[in-house]
Tab-separated table of C-alpha atoms in Angstrom:
chain	number	residue	atom	x	y	z
A	1	UNK	CA	124.138	15.200	-115.355
A	2	UNK	CA	126.278	16.150	-118.356
A	3	UNK	CA	128.641	13.164	-118.504
A	4	UNK	CA	128.342	10.287	-120.954
A	5	UNK	CA	128.880	6.777	-119.618
A	6	UNK	CA	130.800	4.180	-121.602
A	7	UNK	CA	129.949	0.489	-121.767
A	8	UNK	CA	131.257	-1.526	-118.846
A	9	UNK	CA	134.199	-3.890	-119.230
A	10	UNK	CA	136.529	-6.152	-117.259
A	11	UNK	CA	140.017	-4.926	-116.394
A	12	UNK	CA	142.012	-7.258	-114.105
A	13	UNK	CA	141.167	-10.879	-113.327
A	14	UNK	CA	142.673	-13.581	-111.127
A	15	UNK	CA	141.977	-17.147	-112.215
A	16	UNK	CA	142.407	-19.933	-109.665
A	17	UNK	CA	142.734	-23.692	-110.052
A	18	UNK	CA	142.464	-25.570	-106.762
A	19	UNK	CA	144.213	-28.752	-107.838
A	20	UNK	CA	144.698	-30.149	-104.328
A	21	UNK	CA	147.894	-31.740	-105.679
A	22	UNK	CA	151.090	-30.764	-103.849
A	23	UNK	CA	153.130	-32.354	-106.652
A	24	UNK	CA	152.008	-29.481	-108.904
A	25	UNK	CA	153.669	-27.046	-106.489
A	26	UNK	CA	156.852	-29.079	-106.074
A	27	UNK	CA	157.190	-29.554	-109.825
A	28	UNK	CA	156.854	-25.820	-110.329
A	29	UNK	CA	159.603	-25.201	-107.743
A	30	UNK	CA	161.983	-27.366	-109.774
A	31	UNK	CA	161.514	-25.576	-113.099
A	32	UNK	CA	164.974	-25.031	-114.710
A	33	UNK	CA	164.469	-21.280	-115.054
A	34	UNK	CA	163.738	-20.898	-111.332
A	35	UNK	CA	160.892	-19.123	-109.499
A	36	UNK	CA	160.396	-16.061	-107.333
A	37	UNK	CA	159.314	-16.515	-103.721
A	38	UNK	CA	156.368	-14.688	-102.220
A	39	UNK	CA	154.534	-14.828	-98.906
A	40	UNK	CA	153.033	-17.971	-97.317
A	41	UNK	CA	155.168	-20.259	-99.474
A	42	UNK	CA	154.035	-18.750	-102.778
A	43	UNK	CA	156.229	-19.331	-105.845
A	44	UNK	CA	155.578	-17.287	-108.982
A	45	UNK	CA	156.989	-16.107	-112.294
A	46	UNK	CA	156.022	-13.144	-114.486
A	47	UNK	CA	154.852	-13.784	-118.032
A	48	UNK	CA	154.346	-11.337	-120.873
A	49	UNK	CA	150.695	-10.743	-119.956
A	50	UNK	CA	150.421	-11.545	-116.259
A	51	UNK	CA	151.722	-13.360	-113.218
A	52	UNK	CA	151.402	-17.109	-112.668
A	53	UNK	CA	152.058	-18.771	-109.330
A	54	UNK	CA	151.364	-21.662	-106.994
A	55	UNK	CA	150.989	-22.321	-103.264
A	56	UNK	CA	152.029	-25.364	-101.207
A	57	UNK	CA	148.455	-26.738	-101.073
A	58	UNK	CA	148.333	-26.979	-104.887
A	59	UNK	CA	146.470	-23.723	-105.541
A	60	UNK	CA	147.507	-22.294	-108.935
A	61	UNK	CA	146.617	-18.782	-110.076
A	62	UNK	CA	147.078	-16.442	-113.023
A	63	UNK	CA	146.482	-12.690	-112.723
A	64	UNK	CA	146.528	-9.981	-115.381
A	65	UNK	CA	144.401	-7.759	-117.603
A	66	UNK	CA	141.724	-9.733	-119.419
A	67	UNK	CA	142.213	-7.924	-122.726
A	68	UNK	CA	145.992	-8.474	-122.647
A	69	UNK	CA	145.645	-12.164	-121.748
A	70	UNK	CA	142.983	-12.870	-124.381
A	71	UNK	CA	145.014	-11.118	-127.122
A	72	UNK	CA	148.375	-12.336	-125.761
A	73	UNK	CA	149.523	-8.730	-126.092
A	74	UNK	CA	150.931	-6.790	-123.128
A	75	UNK	CA	150.156	-3.505	-124.883
A	76	UNK	CA	146.404	-4.186	-124.911
A	77	UNK	CA	144.859	-1.912	-122.266
A	78	UNK	CA	141.212	-1.775	-123.303
A	79	UNK	CA	138.363	-2.950	-121.095
A	80	UNK	CA	137.258	-6.425	-122.137
A	81	UNK	CA	133.665	-7.604	-122.599
A	82	UNK	CA	132.575	-10.246	-120.093
A	83	UNK	CA	132.612	-12.946	-122.780
A	84	UNK	CA	136.405	-12.527	-123.087
A	85	UNK	CA	136.786	-14.109	-119.648
A	86	UNK	CA	136.349	-17.488	-121.369
A	87	UNK	CA	139.062	-17.057	-123.985
A	88	UNK	CA	141.398	-15.418	-121.471
A	89	UNK	CA	140.957	-18.415	-119.171
A	90	UNK	CA	142.082	-20.791	-121.921
A	91	UNK	CA	145.154	-18.652	-122.655
A	92	UNK	CA	145.974	-18.352	-118.924
A	93	UNK	CA	145.788	-22.133	-118.472
A	94	UNK	CA	148.105	-22.697	-121.437
A	95	UNK	CA	150.610	-20.129	-120.148
A	96	UNK	CA	150.550	-21.807	-116.725
A	97	UNK	CA	151.387	-25.134	-118.383
A	98	UNK	CA	154.161	-23.601	-120.475
A	99	UNK	CA	155.720	-22.240	-117.283
A	100	UNK	CA	155.898	-25.571	-115.486
A	101	UNK	CA	152.455	-26.041	-113.891
A	102	UNK	CA	150.823	-29.329	-114.851
A	103	UNK	CA	147.172	-28.293	-114.954
A	104	UNK	CA	144.384	-30.500	-116.196
A	105	UNK	CA	141.358	-29.197	-118.066
A	106	UNK	CA	139.247	-28.423	-114.989
A	107	UNK	CA	137.629	-24.962	-115.197
A	108	UNK	CA	139.052	-22.112	-113.157
A	109	UNK	CA	137.245	-20.182	-110.478
A	110	UNK	CA	137.520	-16.411	-110.092
A	111	UNK	CA	139.420	-15.014	-107.119
A	112	UNK	CA	139.268	-11.421	-108.327
A	113	UNK	CA	137.413	-9.518	-111.036
A	114	UNK	CA	137.625	-5.752	-111.626
A	115	UNK	CA	134.515	-4.315	-113.289
A	116	UNK	CA	135.068	-0.856	-114.746
A	117	UNK	CA	133.007	1.847	-116.429
A	118	UNK	CA	133.952	5.368	-117.472
A	119	UNK	CA	132.343	8.788	-117.312
A	120	UNK	CA	133.318	11.199	-120.087
A	121	UNK	CA	132.856	14.877	-119.254
A	122	UNK	CA	132.736	17.712	-121.785
A	123	UNK	CA	134.021	20.031	-119.048
A	124	UNK	CA	136.952	18.680	-117.060
A	125	UNK	CA	135.986	20.805	-114.062
A	126	UNK	CA	132.860	18.670	-113.655
A	127	UNK	CA	134.882	15.464	-113.674
A	128	UNK	CA	137.262	16.892	-111.096
A	129	UNK	CA	134.258	17.925	-108.975
A	130	UNK	CA	132.963	14.351	-109.144
A	131	UNK	CA	136.273	13.022	-107.797
A	132	UNK	CA	136.313	15.737	-105.146
A	133	UNK	CA	132.818	14.789	-103.979
A	134	UNK	CA	133.793	11.106	-103.782
A	135	UNK	CA	136.822	11.991	-101.651
A	136	UNK	CA	134.548	13.632	-99.074
A	137	UNK	CA	132.006	10.810	-98.833
A	138	UNK	CA	131.540	8.928	-95.587
A	139	UNK	CA	130.737	5.428	-96.860
A	140	UNK	CA	129.581	2.616	-94.531
A	141	UNK	CA	132.112	-0.226	-94.039
A	142	UNK	CA	134.804	1.794	-95.868
A	143	UNK	CA	137.598	4.257	-95.314
A	144	UNK	CA	138.568	6.644	-98.092
A	145	UNK	CA	142.014	7.422	-99.457
A	146	UNK	CA	142.853	10.263	-101.821
A	147	UNK	CA	145.981	10.380	-103.985
A	148	UNK	CA	147.507	12.943	-106.299
A	149	UNK	CA	145.891	16.071	-104.858
A	150	UNK	CA	147.768	18.955	-106.449
A	151	UNK	CA	146.048	22.256	-105.964
A	152	UNK	CA	142.433	21.478	-106.860
A	153	UNK	CA	143.131	18.281	-108.820
A	154	UNK	CA	142.536	14.791	-107.420
A	155	UNK	CA	143.833	11.863	-109.454
A	156	UNK	CA	142.574	8.843	-107.477
A	157	UNK	CA	139.957	8.174	-104.818
A	158	UNK	CA	139.765	4.659	-103.384
A	159	UNK	CA	137.500	3.040	-100.797
A	160	UNK	CA	139.155	0.411	-98.610
A	161	UNK	CA	137.754	-2.035	-96.091
A	162	UNK	CA	137.979	-0.707	-92.542
A	163	UNK	CA	139.728	-3.829	-91.248
A	164	UNK	CA	142.086	-4.628	-94.132
A	165	UNK	CA	143.756	-3.521	-97.344
A	166	UNK	CA	140.998	-4.694	-99.681
A	167	UNK	CA	139.945	-2.017	-102.181
A	168	UNK	CA	136.207	-2.036	-102.866
A	169	UNK	CA	136.028	0.765	-105.389
A	170	UNK	CA	138.559	3.020	-107.095
A	171	UNK	CA	137.821	6.125	-109.148
A	172	UNK	CA	140.686	7.720	-111.016
A	173	UNK	CA	141.504	10.133	-113.803
A	174	UNK	CA	142.178	7.686	-116.633
A	175	UNK	CA	142.794	10.519	-119.080
A	176	UNK	CA	145.680	11.866	-116.994
A	177	UNK	CA	147.056	8.387	-116.227
A	178	UNK	CA	147.132	7.328	-119.882
A	179	UNK	CA	147.919	10.757	-121.337
A	180	UNK	CA	144.776	10.652	-123.479
A	181	UNK	CA	142.742	13.553	-122.054
A	182	UNK	CA	142.893	16.711	-119.965
A	183	UNK	CA	142.267	16.474	-116.198
A	184	UNK	CA	138.675	15.614	-115.303
A	185	UNK	CA	137.543	14.652	-118.806
A	186	UNK	CA	137.851	10.853	-118.574
A	187	UNK	CA	137.077	9.309	-115.167
A	188	UNK	CA	137.189	5.539	-114.707
A	189	UNK	CA	135.291	3.987	-111.800
A	190	UNK	CA	136.481	0.479	-111.047
A	191	UNK	CA	134.773	-2.012	-108.786
A	192	UNK	CA	137.367	-4.463	-107.457
A	193	UNK	CA	135.533	-7.618	-106.458
A	194	UNK	CA	137.402	-10.287	-104.501
A	195	UNK	CA	135.777	-13.584	-103.617
A	196	UNK	CA	136.250	-15.720	-100.530
A	197	UNK	CA	137.469	-19.263	-101.088
A	198	UNK	CA	134.038	-20.805	-100.488
A	199	UNK	CA	132.304	-18.273	-102.773
A	200	UNK	CA	134.538	-18.234	-105.847
A	201	UNK	CA	132.292	-18.488	-108.922
A	202	UNK	CA	133.176	-20.179	-112.166
A	203	UNK	CA	133.485	-17.988	-115.245
A	204	UNK	CA	130.118	-19.276	-116.430
A	205	UNK	CA	128.343	-18.542	-113.133
A	206	UNK	CA	129.856	-15.075	-112.916
A	207	UNK	CA	129.005	-14.110	-116.503
A	208	UNK	CA	125.376	-15.189	-116.030
A	209	UNK	CA	124.974	-13.355	-112.704
A	210	UNK	CA	123.586	-9.906	-111.889
A	211	UNK	CA	126.667	-7.808	-112.652
A	212	UNK	CA	124.876	-4.559	-111.888
A	213	UNK	CA	124.335	-5.788	-108.339
A	214	UNK	CA	127.983	-6.863	-108.093
A	215	UNK	CA	129.132	-3.431	-109.301
A	216	UNK	CA	127.049	-1.411	-106.834
A	217	UNK	CA	127.366	-3.737	-103.824
A	218	UNK	CA	126.081	-3.002	-100.345
A	219	UNK	CA	128.558	-0.176	-99.814
A	220	UNK	CA	127.275	2.096	-102.587
A	221	UNK	CA	123.595	1.183	-102.844
A	222	UNK	CA	122.452	4.068	-100.648
A	223	UNK	CA	124.749	6.564	-102.366
A	224	UNK	CA	123.186	5.758	-105.738
A	225	UNK	CA	119.842	6.898	-104.308
A	226	UNK	CA	121.151	10.368	-103.367
A	227	UNK	CA	120.003	13.100	-105.768
A	228	UNK	CA	122.988	15.275	-104.792
A	229	UNK	CA	126.047	15.105	-102.612
A	230	UNK	CA	126.719	18.501	-101.059
A	231	UNK	CA	130.349	18.866	-99.971
A	232	UNK	CA	130.896	21.868	-97.700
A	233	UNK	CA	132.429	23.170	-94.482
A	234	UNK	CA	130.428	23.305	-91.250
A	235	UNK	CA	128.830	26.780	-91.748
A	236	UNK	CA	127.613	25.850	-95.230
A	237	UNK	CA	126.507	22.448	-93.906
A	238	UNK	CA	124.212	24.287	-91.484
A	239	UNK	CA	122.796	26.368	-94.339
A	240	UNK	CA	122.278	23.233	-96.454
A	241	UNK	CA	120.589	21.544	-93.498
A	242	UNK	CA	118.128	24.438	-93.153
A	243	UNK	CA	117.354	24.200	-96.891
A	244	UNK	CA	116.936	20.414	-96.832
A	245	UNK	CA	113.244	20.339	-95.979
A	246	UNK	CA	113.864	18.074	-92.993
A	247	UNK	CA	111.635	18.344	-89.926
A	248	UNK	CA	112.436	20.836	-87.180
A	249	UNK	CA	113.468	18.055	-84.796
A	250	UNK	CA	115.881	16.557	-87.348
A	251	UNK	CA	117.367	19.978	-88.132
A	252	UNK	CA	117.843	20.728	-84.419
A	253	UNK	CA	119.501	17.334	-83.795
A	254	UNK	CA	121.763	17.491	-86.840
A	255	UNK	CA	122.746	21.123	-86.187
A	256	UNK	CA	123.906	20.192	-82.700
A	257	UNK	CA	125.881	17.270	-84.107
A	258	UNK	CA	127.570	19.489	-86.709
A	259	UNK	CA	128.518	22.221	-84.227
A	260	UNK	CA	129.581	20.309	-81.111
A	261	UNK	CA	129.585	16.651	-82.137
A	262	UNK	CA	133.343	16.504	-82.506
A	263	UNK	CA	133.796	17.719	-78.932
A	264	UNK	CA	131.336	15.353	-77.234
A	265	UNK	CA	132.075	11.833	-76.091
A	266	UNK	CA	129.357	10.121	-78.128
A	267	UNK	CA	128.840	6.379	-77.709
A	268	UNK	CA	130.090	4.758	-80.909
A	269	UNK	CA	126.624	3.624	-82.003
A	270	UNK	CA	125.147	7.098	-81.446
A	271	UNK	CA	127.943	8.777	-83.402
A	272	UNK	CA	127.514	6.412	-86.353
A	273	UNK	CA	123.743	6.883	-86.261
A	274	UNK	CA	124.093	10.677	-86.425
A	275	UNK	CA	126.638	10.419	-89.234
A	276	UNK	CA	124.305	8.112	-91.163
A	277	UNK	CA	121.442	10.602	-90.773
A	278	UNK	CA	123.645	13.374	-92.147
A	279	UNK	CA	124.626	11.182	-95.109
A	280	UNK	CA	120.974	10.435	-95.780
A	281	UNK	CA	120.421	14.181	-96.203
A	282	UNK	CA	123.247	14.278	-98.761
A	283	UNK	CA	125.529	16.450	-96.592
A	284	UNK	CA	129.237	15.622	-96.445
A	285	UNK	CA	131.513	17.864	-94.386
A	286	UNK	CA	134.972	18.794	-95.671
A	287	UNK	CA	136.549	21.537	-93.485
A	288	UNK	CA	138.835	22.573	-96.361
A	289	UNK	CA	135.972	23.214	-98.803
A	290	UNK	CA	135.734	26.958	-99.527
A	291	UNK	CA	132.249	26.972	-101.038
A	292	UNK	CA	129.456	24.460	-101.391
A	293	UNK	CA	130.118	21.814	-104.018
A	294	UNK	CA	126.960	20.098	-105.219
A	295	UNK	CA	127.367	17.009	-107.396
A	296	UNK	CA	124.613	14.652	-108.711
A	297	UNK	CA	126.456	11.682	-107.238
A	298	UNK	CA	123.441	9.353	-107.370
A	299	UNK	CA	122.856	9.975	-111.075
A	300	UNK	CA	126.516	9.309	-111.850
A	301	UNK	CA	126.579	6.047	-109.887
A	302	UNK	CA	123.297	4.927	-111.466
A	303	UNK	CA	124.665	5.628	-114.946
A	304	UNK	CA	127.823	3.661	-114.172
A	305	UNK	CA	125.813	0.762	-112.769
A	306	UNK	CA	123.396	0.769	-115.725
A	307	UNK	CA	126.288	-0.111	-118.036
A	308	UNK	CA	126.209	-3.539	-116.332
A	309	UNK	CA	122.456	-4.035	-116.528
A	310	UNK	CA	121.423	-7.262	-118.251
């Protein structure tokens, strides 16, 4: 692995105050400057460093970049250390009050936290290969979306929940997005963590938790154990399978799945089991891949996760 990994930092956060007071919502509706209307009765207004809003049940939220909120500067785009969640919370509460929401001093809970780390490649082709390999991965509980493919360049790869729009992980070319580096040189990998109502941690609880575990999650634990991800078409997948060192019975079973699996009416559980066995061997099929692409995906994910180790 030739990439260097930067220290992890927080990007976007959503603070929530569950006041349980419907008067907070009604008072916000009557603010002289007016409010915008969202879904499910939401009212909100934009501020210089984020969006503040309220729902009919008294839920108040503030969402924005931690670094921008803490510095009260919309031009601040850096990743913030975890400790900045505390100062940003105080600023967010004050901005909510200034915009017509009568909050008390109760601590906020976290509805969303984006943990991000970056890989810096000396050779942009390696960074582009990393994104390419991610785009071909078959990840449990996720579906993959690729954006910005122009020729051989991929700008963003995101993993979404199979039953909703929730993004679990997003990897994108931060150098291209910000105009600070050539394609493939600066890749940001962002873990977007959203918490259910009954599991929202306080800032204190979150900052004292195992952030490495949060960053990897159940979806990417197995991938971090892979020495290499080999992205290839079916003929090269067969060659890679023969070179894998797997037993004869596994090779025979996986070869049949690769060649005729798409034409057979597999029971769902059997199909997923075969696909999982192929993933375990580090083989990911992309019919458009011209030659085998071998990327040390596990080492990259481990390096990214280690930036959150306590």
